[in-house]
Amino acid sequence: MRLLDDLLSLSRLEMKPRVGATAKVDLKEIVERVVDAQSPLANEYGVVIEKTYAETASIVTGDRDELFQVFENLVENACKYGRNGGKVVVSIEKGTSGPQPEIDVTVTDFGPGIAAEHIPRITERFYRVDAEVSRQHKGTGLGLAIVKHILTRHGGRLSIRSEPGRGSSFTAHFPAGEETSRTG
């Protein structure tokens, strides 16, 4: 059932025009909702979710439901696949890696990490670093593909940093709104 839901979600995203929503949404509010929703899963896996928010505006133009889905996928993956690290850290800060002002939301786990050769392909449909582990966690192999499509629709991008034995960080980079550009 979950595979069908993810396939339908990805198909709907691909069929939508590139132009995203025009509503102003607060990423901190969305992340808070996701962390609350994922708390039972985190407890089940023995993971503590920590939040660190910089004093910066977190308003972007976007679709609230799609952005919820982005962070839900990232936090859920961090809890499931990084669980032996005992914690997941979700941070929001002013981005510094792009040519324009950005707002970055990073989800970091302290689990086994991902080998460098897998990182370029990890957002492909059905690509799995370890198929057996993914099956154990009831993964569909579509979550990060969905994340990538949603971020692209929002003019954003996903970057992944990982080191085997030390964990992984998935950062969603969003173009900063005028409010962030002025305050930053």
PDB file of N, CA, C and O in Angstrom, residues 125-171:
ATOM      1  N   ARG A 125      14.752   6.857  -8.357  1.00  0.00           N
ATOM      2  CA  ARG A 125      13.661   5.947  -8.005  1.00  0.00           C
ATOM      3  C   ARG A 125      14.190   4.538  -7.763  1.00  0.00           C
ATOM      4  O   ARG A 125      14.976   4.020  -8.555  1.00  0.00           O
ATOM      5  N   PHE A 126      13.720   3.951  -6.677  1.00  0.00           N
ATOM      6  CA  PHE A 126      13.996   2.569  -6.311  1.00  0.00           C
ATOM      7  C   PHE A 126      15.456   2.262  -6.010  1.00  0.00           C
ATOM      8  O   PHE A 126      15.799   1.113  -5.784  1.00  0.00           O
ATOM      9  N   TYR A 127      16.317   3.269  -5.996  1.00  0.00           N
ATOM     10  CA  TYR A 127      17.718   3.005  -5.653  1.00  0.00           C
ATOM     11  C   TYR A 127      17.817   2.807  -4.144  1.00  0.00           C
ATOM     12  O   TYR A 127      17.264   3.583  -3.368  1.00  0.00           O
ATOM     13  N   ARG A 128      18.502   1.772  -3.747  1.00  0.00           N
ATOM     14  CA  ARG A 128      18.670   1.478  -2.323  1.00  0.00           C
ATOM     15  C   ARG A 128      20.130   1.168  -2.055  1.00  0.00           C
ATOM     16  O   ARG A 128      20.741   0.393  -2.791  1.00  0.00           O
ATOM     17  N   VAL A 129      20.648   1.743  -1.005  1.00  0.00           N
ATOM     18  CA  VAL A 129      22.030   1.473  -0.619  1.00  0.00           C
ATOM     19  C   VAL A 129      22.138   0.034  -0.152  1.00  0.00           C
ATOM     20  O   VAL A 129      23.042  -0.691  -0.536  1.00  0.00           O
ATOM     21  N   ASP A 130      21.184  -0.404   0.652  1.00  0.00           N
ATOM     22  CA  ASP A 130      21.157  -1.774   1.164  1.00  0.00           C
ATOM     23  C   ASP A 130      19.714  -2.252   1.072  1.00  0.00           C
ATOM     24  O   ASP A 130      18.871  -1.876   1.893  1.00  0.00           O
ATOM     25  N   ALA A 131      19.414  -3.046   0.067  1.00  0.00           N
ATOM     26  CA  ALA A 131      18.038  -3.477  -0.183  1.00  0.00           C
ATOM     27  C   ALA A 131      17.442  -4.233   0.996  1.00  0.00           C
ATOM     28  O   ALA A 131      16.269  -4.071   1.322  1.00  0.00           O
ATOM     29  N   GLU A 132      18.240  -5.054   1.656  1.00  0.00           N
ATOM     30  CA  GLU A 132      17.728  -5.840   2.786  1.00  0.00           C
ATOM     31  C   GLU A 132      17.325  -4.935   3.950  1.00  0.00           C
ATOM     32  O   GLU A 132      16.242  -5.089   4.520  1.00  0.00           O
ATOM     33  N   VAL A 133      18.165  -3.988   4.292  1.00  0.00           N
ATOM     34  CA  VAL A 133      17.847  -3.058   5.378  1.00  0.00           C
ATOM     35  C   VAL A 133      16.617  -2.228   5.004  1.00  0.00           C
ATOM     36  O   VAL A 133      15.731  -2.009   5.817  1.00  0.00           O
ATOM     37  N   SER A 134      16.542  -1.795   3.766  1.00  0.00           N
ATOM     38  CA  SER A 134      15.394  -1.011   3.310  1.00  0.00           C
ATOM     39  C   SER A 134      14.097  -1.803   3.431  1.00  0.00           C
ATOM     40  O   SER A 134      13.077  -1.281   3.864  1.00  0.00           O
ATOM     41  N   ARG A 135      14.135  -3.077   3.060  1.00  0.00           N
ATOM     42  CA  ARG A 135      12.949  -3.921   3.194  1.00  0.00           C
ATOM     43  C   ARG A 135      12.545  -4.086   4.654  1.00  0.00           C
ATOM     44  O   ARG A 135      11.369  -4.075   4.992  1.00  0.00           O
ATOM     45  N   GLN A 136      13.531  -4.242   5.536  1.00  0.00           N
ATOM     46  CA  GLN A 136      13.245  -4.385   6.969  1.00  0.00           C
ATOM     47  C   GLN A 136      12.503  -3.157   7.512  1.00  0.00           C
ATOM     48  O   GLN A 136      11.669  -3.277   8.387  1.00  0.00           O
ATOM     49  N   HIS A 137      12.824  -1.991   6.957  1.00  0.00           N
ATOM     50  CA  HIS A 137      12.191  -0.743   7.413  1.00  0.00           C
ATOM     51  C   HIS A 137      10.984  -0.363   6.569  1.00  0.00           C
ATOM     52  O   HIS A 137      10.446   0.735   6.715  1.00  0.00           O
ATOM     53  N   LYS A 138      10.579  -1.273   5.696  1.00  0.00           N
ATOM     54  CA  LYS A 138       9.425  -1.066   4.826  1.00  0.00           C
ATOM     55  C   LYS A 138       9.591   0.155   3.912  1.00  0.00           C
ATOM     56  O   LYS A 138       8.646   0.872   3.628  1.00  0.00           O
ATOM     57  N   GLY A 139      10.836   0.372   3.459  1.00  0.00           N
ATOM     58  CA  GLY A 139      11.114   1.468   2.531  1.00  0.00           C
ATOM     59  C   GLY A 139      10.668   1.105   1.127  1.00  0.00           C
ATOM     60  O   GLY A 139      10.719  -0.054   0.724  1.00  0.00           O
ATOM     61  N   THR A 140      10.245   2.115   0.377  1.00  0.00           N
ATOM     62  CA  THR A 140       9.790   1.881  -0.996  1.00  0.00           C
ATOM     63  C   THR A 140      10.852   2.235  -2.027  1.00  0.00           C
ATOM     64  O   THR A 140      10.708   1.880  -3.190  1.00  0.00           O
ATOM     65  N   GLY A 141      11.887   2.941  -1.622  1.00  0.00           N
ATOM     66  CA  GLY A 141      12.892   3.384  -2.583  1.00  0.00           C
ATOM     67  C   GLY A 141      12.446   4.612  -3.362  1.00  0.00           C
ATOM     68  O   GLY A 141      13.067   4.974  -4.357  1.00  0.00           O
ATOM     69  N   LEU A 142      11.382   5.272  -2.908  1.00  0.00           N
ATOM     70  CA  LEU A 142      10.866   6.448  -3.618  1.00  0.00           C
ATOM     71  C   LEU A 142      10.923   7.730  -2.793  1.00  0.00           C
ATOM     72  O   LEU A 142      10.754   8.817  -3.325  1.00  0.00           O
ATOM     73  N   GLY A 143      11.160   7.623  -1.506  1.00  0.00           N
ATOM     74  CA  GLY A 143      11.090   8.791  -0.628  1.00  0.00           C
ATOM     75  C   GLY A 143      12.004   9.927  -1.038  1.00  0.00           C
ATOM     76  O   GLY A 143      11.574  11.079  -1.131  1.00  0.00           O
ATOM     77  N   LEU A 144      13.265   9.635  -1.305  1.00  0.00           N
ATOM     78  CA  LEU A 144      14.191  10.704  -1.675  1.00  0.00           C
ATOM     79  C   LEU A 144      13.949  11.213  -3.092  1.00  0.00           C
ATOM     80  O   LEU A 144      14.229  12.383  -3.383  1.00  0.00           O
ATOM     81  N   ALA A 145      13.399  10.376  -3.966  1.00  0.00           N
ATOM     82  CA  ALA A 145      13.010  10.855  -5.299  1.00  0.00           C
ATOM     83  C   ALA A 145      11.869  11.874  -5.163  1.00  0.00           C
ATOM     84  O   ALA A 145      11.859  12.907  -5.847  1.00  0.00           O
ATOM     85  N   ILE A 146      10.930  11.593  -4.276  1.00  0.00           N
ATOM     86  CA  ILE A 146       9.831  12.520  -4.011  1.00  0.00           C
ATOM     87  C   ILE A 146      10.377  13.826  -3.432  1.00  0.00           C
ATOM     88  O   ILE A 146      10.000  14.924  -3.862  1.00  0.00           O
ATOM     89  N   VAL A 147      11.288  13.722  -2.471  1.00  0.00           N
ATOM     90  CA  VAL A 147      11.903  14.910  -1.874  1.00  0.00           C
ATOM     91  C   VAL A 147      12.554  15.768  -2.946  1.00  0.00           C
ATOM     92  O   VAL A 147      12.352  16.985  -3.014  1.00  0.00           O
ATOM     93  N   LYS A 148      13.328  15.134  -3.812  1.00  0.00           N
ATOM     94  CA  LYS A 148      14.035  15.872  -4.870  1.00  0.00           C
ATOM     95  C   LYS A 148      13.055  16.587  -5.802  1.00  0.00           C
ATOM     96  O   LYS A 148      13.250  17.752  -6.145  1.00  0.00           O
ATOM     97  N   HIS A 149      11.977  15.913  -6.193  1.00  0.00           N
ATOM     98  CA  HIS A 149      10.984  16.531  -7.081  1.00  0.00           C
ATOM     99  C   HIS A 149      10.299  17.719  -6.416  1.00  0.00           C
ATOM    100  O   HIS A 149      10.100  18.761  -7.043  1.00  0.00           O
ATOM    101  N   ILE A 150       9.932  17.573  -5.170  1.00  0.00           N
ATOM    102  CA  ILE A 150       9.259  18.665  -4.472  1.00  0.00           C
ATOM    103  C   ILE A 150      10.205  19.861  -4.339  1.00  0.00           C
ATOM    104  O   ILE A 150       9.814  21.007  -4.586  1.00  0.00           O
ATOM    105  N   LEU A 151      11.437  19.611  -3.962  1.00  0.00           N
ATOM    106  CA  LEU A 151      12.393  20.718  -3.831  1.00  0.00           C
ATOM    107  C   LEU A 151      12.608  21.421  -5.163  1.00  0.00           C
ATOM    108  O   LEU A 151      12.676  22.651  -5.213  1.00  0.00           O
ATOM    109  N   THR A 152      12.710  20.658  -6.232  1.00  0.00           N
ATOM    110  CA  THR A 152      12.879  21.255  -7.559  1.00  0.00           C
ATOM    111  C   THR A 152      11.688  22.146  -7.900  1.00  0.00           C
ATOM    112  O   THR A 152      11.857  23.262  -8.397  1.00  0.00           O
ATOM    113  N   ARG A 153      10.477  21.668  -7.595  1.00  0.00           N
ATOM    114  CA  ARG A 153       9.275  22.472  -7.843  1.00  0.00           C
ATOM    115  C   ARG A 153       9.282  23.774  -7.050  1.00  0.00           C
ATOM    116  O   ARG A 153       8.666  24.749  -7.448  1.00  0.00           O
ATOM    117  N   HIS A 154       9.964  23.777  -5.927  1.00  0.00           N
ATOM    118  CA  HIS A 154      10.018  24.962  -5.068  1.00  0.00           C
ATOM    119  C   HIS A 154      11.275  25.804  -5.320  1.00  0.00           C
ATOM    120  O   HIS A 154      11.585  26.696  -4.542  1.00  0.00           O
ATOM    121  N   GLY A 155      11.991  25.501  -6.391  1.00  0.00           N
ATOM    122  CA  GLY A 155      13.201  26.254  -6.707  1.00  0.00           C
ATOM    123  C   GLY A 155      14.347  25.938  -5.764  1.00  0.00           C
ATOM    124  O   GLY A 155      15.309  26.692  -5.668  1.00  0.00           O
ATOM    125  N   GLY A 156      14.230  24.814  -5.065  1.00  0.00           N
ATOM    126  CA  GLY A 156      15.249  24.418  -4.096  1.00  0.00           C
ATOM    127  C   GLY A 156      16.097  23.278  -4.609  1.00  0.00           C
ATOM    128  O   GLY A 156      15.996  22.875  -5.769  1.00  0.00           O
ATOM    129  N   ARG A 157      16.903  22.761  -3.717  1.00  0.00           N
ATOM    130  CA  ARG A 157      17.774  21.635  -4.069  1.00  0.00           C
ATOM    131  C   ARG A 157      18.097  20.852  -2.807  1.00  0.00           C
ATOM    132  O   ARG A 157      17.896  21.340  -1.694  1.00  0.00           O
ATOM    133  N   LEU A 158      18.581  19.642  -2.999  1.00  0.00           N
ATOM    134  CA  LEU A 158      18.954  18.766  -1.893  1.00  0.00           C
ATOM    135  C   LEU A 158      20.450  18.499  -1.973  1.00  0.00           C
ATOM    136  O   LEU A 158      20.966  18.182  -3.040  1.00  0.00           O
ATOM    137  N   SER A 159      21.131  18.648  -0.851  1.00  0.00           N
ATOM    138  CA  SER A 159      22.532  18.237  -0.795  1.00  0.00           C
ATOM    139  C   SER A 159      22.671  17.178   0.292  1.00  0.00           C
ATOM    140  O   SER A 159      21.945  17.189   1.285  1.00  0.00           O
ATOM    141  N   ILE A 160      23.596  16.261   0.059  1.00  0.00           N
ATOM    142  CA  ILE A 160      23.782  15.129   0.964  1.00  0.00           C
ATOM    143  C   ILE A 160      25.260  15.037   1.322  1.00  0.00           C
ATOM    144  O   ILE A 160      26.125  15.024   0.441  1.00  0.00           O
ATOM    145  N   ARG A 161      25.515  14.981   2.619  1.00  0.00           N
ATOM    146  CA  ARG A 161      26.866  14.754   3.119  1.00  0.00           C
ATOM    147  C   ARG A 161      26.808  13.524   4.010  1.00  0.00           C
ATOM    148  O   ARG A 161      25.917  13.402   4.844  1.00  0.00           O
ATOM    149  N   SER A 162      27.764  12.640   3.828  1.00  0.00           N
ATOM    150  CA  SER A 162      27.772  11.446   4.656  1.00  0.00           C
ATOM    151  C   SER A 162      29.176  10.890   4.752  1.00  0.00           C
ATOM    152  O   SER A 162      29.976  11.035   3.823  1.00  0.00           O
ATOM    153  N   GLU A 163      29.432  10.274   5.887  1.00  0.00           N
ATOM    154  CA  GLU A 163      30.704   9.612   6.093  1.00  0.00           C
ATOM    155  C   GLU A 163      30.416   8.277   6.773  1.00  0.00           C
ATOM    156  O   GLU A 163      29.788   8.253   7.841  1.00  0.00           O
ATOM    157  N   PRO A 164      30.827   7.178   6.154  1.00  0.00           N
ATOM    158  CA  PRO A 164      30.585   5.883   6.780  1.00  0.00           C
ATOM    159  C   PRO A 164      31.091   5.855   8.226  1.00  0.00           C
ATOM    160  O   PRO A 164      32.181   6.326   8.526  1.00  0.00           O
ATOM    161  N   GLY A 165      30.224   5.364   9.093  1.00  0.00           N
ATOM    162  CA  GLY A 165      30.551   5.276  10.504  1.00  0.00           C
ATOM    163  C   GLY A 165      30.266   6.540  11.306  1.00  0.00           C
ATOM    164  O   GLY A 165      30.379   6.536  12.528  1.00  0.00           O
ATOM    165  N   ARG A 166      29.894   7.629  10.633  1.00  0.00           N
ATOM    166  CA  ARG A 166      29.673   8.893  11.333  1.00  0.00           C
ATOM    167  C   ARG A 166      28.304   9.505  11.095  1.00  0.00           C
ATOM    168  O   ARG A 166      27.954  10.492  11.729  1.00  0.00           O
ATOM    169  N   GLY A 167      27.544   8.989  10.150  1.00  0.00           N
ATOM    170  CA  GLY A 167      26.206   9.511   9.920  1.00  0.00           C
ATOM    171  C   GLY A 167      26.050  10.258   8.613  1.00  0.00           C
ATOM    172  O   GLY A 167      26.962  10.320   7.796  1.00  0.00           O
ATOM    173  N   SER A 168      24.855  10.827   8.462  1.00  0.00           N
ATOM    174  CA  SER A 168      24.490  11.503   7.219  1.00  0.00           C
ATOM    175  C   SER A 168      23.731  12.788   7.513  1.00  0.00           C
ATOM    176  O   SER A 168      22.991  12.862   8.490  1.00  0.00           O
ATOM    177  N   SER A 169      23.904  13.765   6.620  1.00  0.00           N
ATOM    178  CA  SER A 169      23.153  15.019   6.687  1.00  0.00           C
ATOM    179  C   SER A 169      22.509  15.275   5.342  1.00  0.00           C
ATOM    180  O   SER A 169      23.180  15.246   4.310  1.00  0.00           O
ATOM    181  N   PHE A 170      21.210  15.516   5.379  1.00  0.00           N
ATOM    182  CA  PHE A 170      20.444  15.847   4.187  1.00  0.00           C
ATOM    183  C   PHE A 170      19.967  17.283   4.356  1.00  0.00           C
ATOM    184  O   PHE A 170      19.257  17.583   5.312  1.00  0.00           O
ATOM    185  N   THR A 171      20.372  18.163   3.439  1.00  0.00           N
ATOM    186  CA  THR A 171      20.009  19.574   3.545  1.00  0.00           C
ATOM    187  C   THR A 171      19.121  19.975   2.391  1.00  0.00           C
ATOM    188  O   THR A 171      19.476  19.799   1.225  1.00  0.00           O
TER     189      THR A 171
END
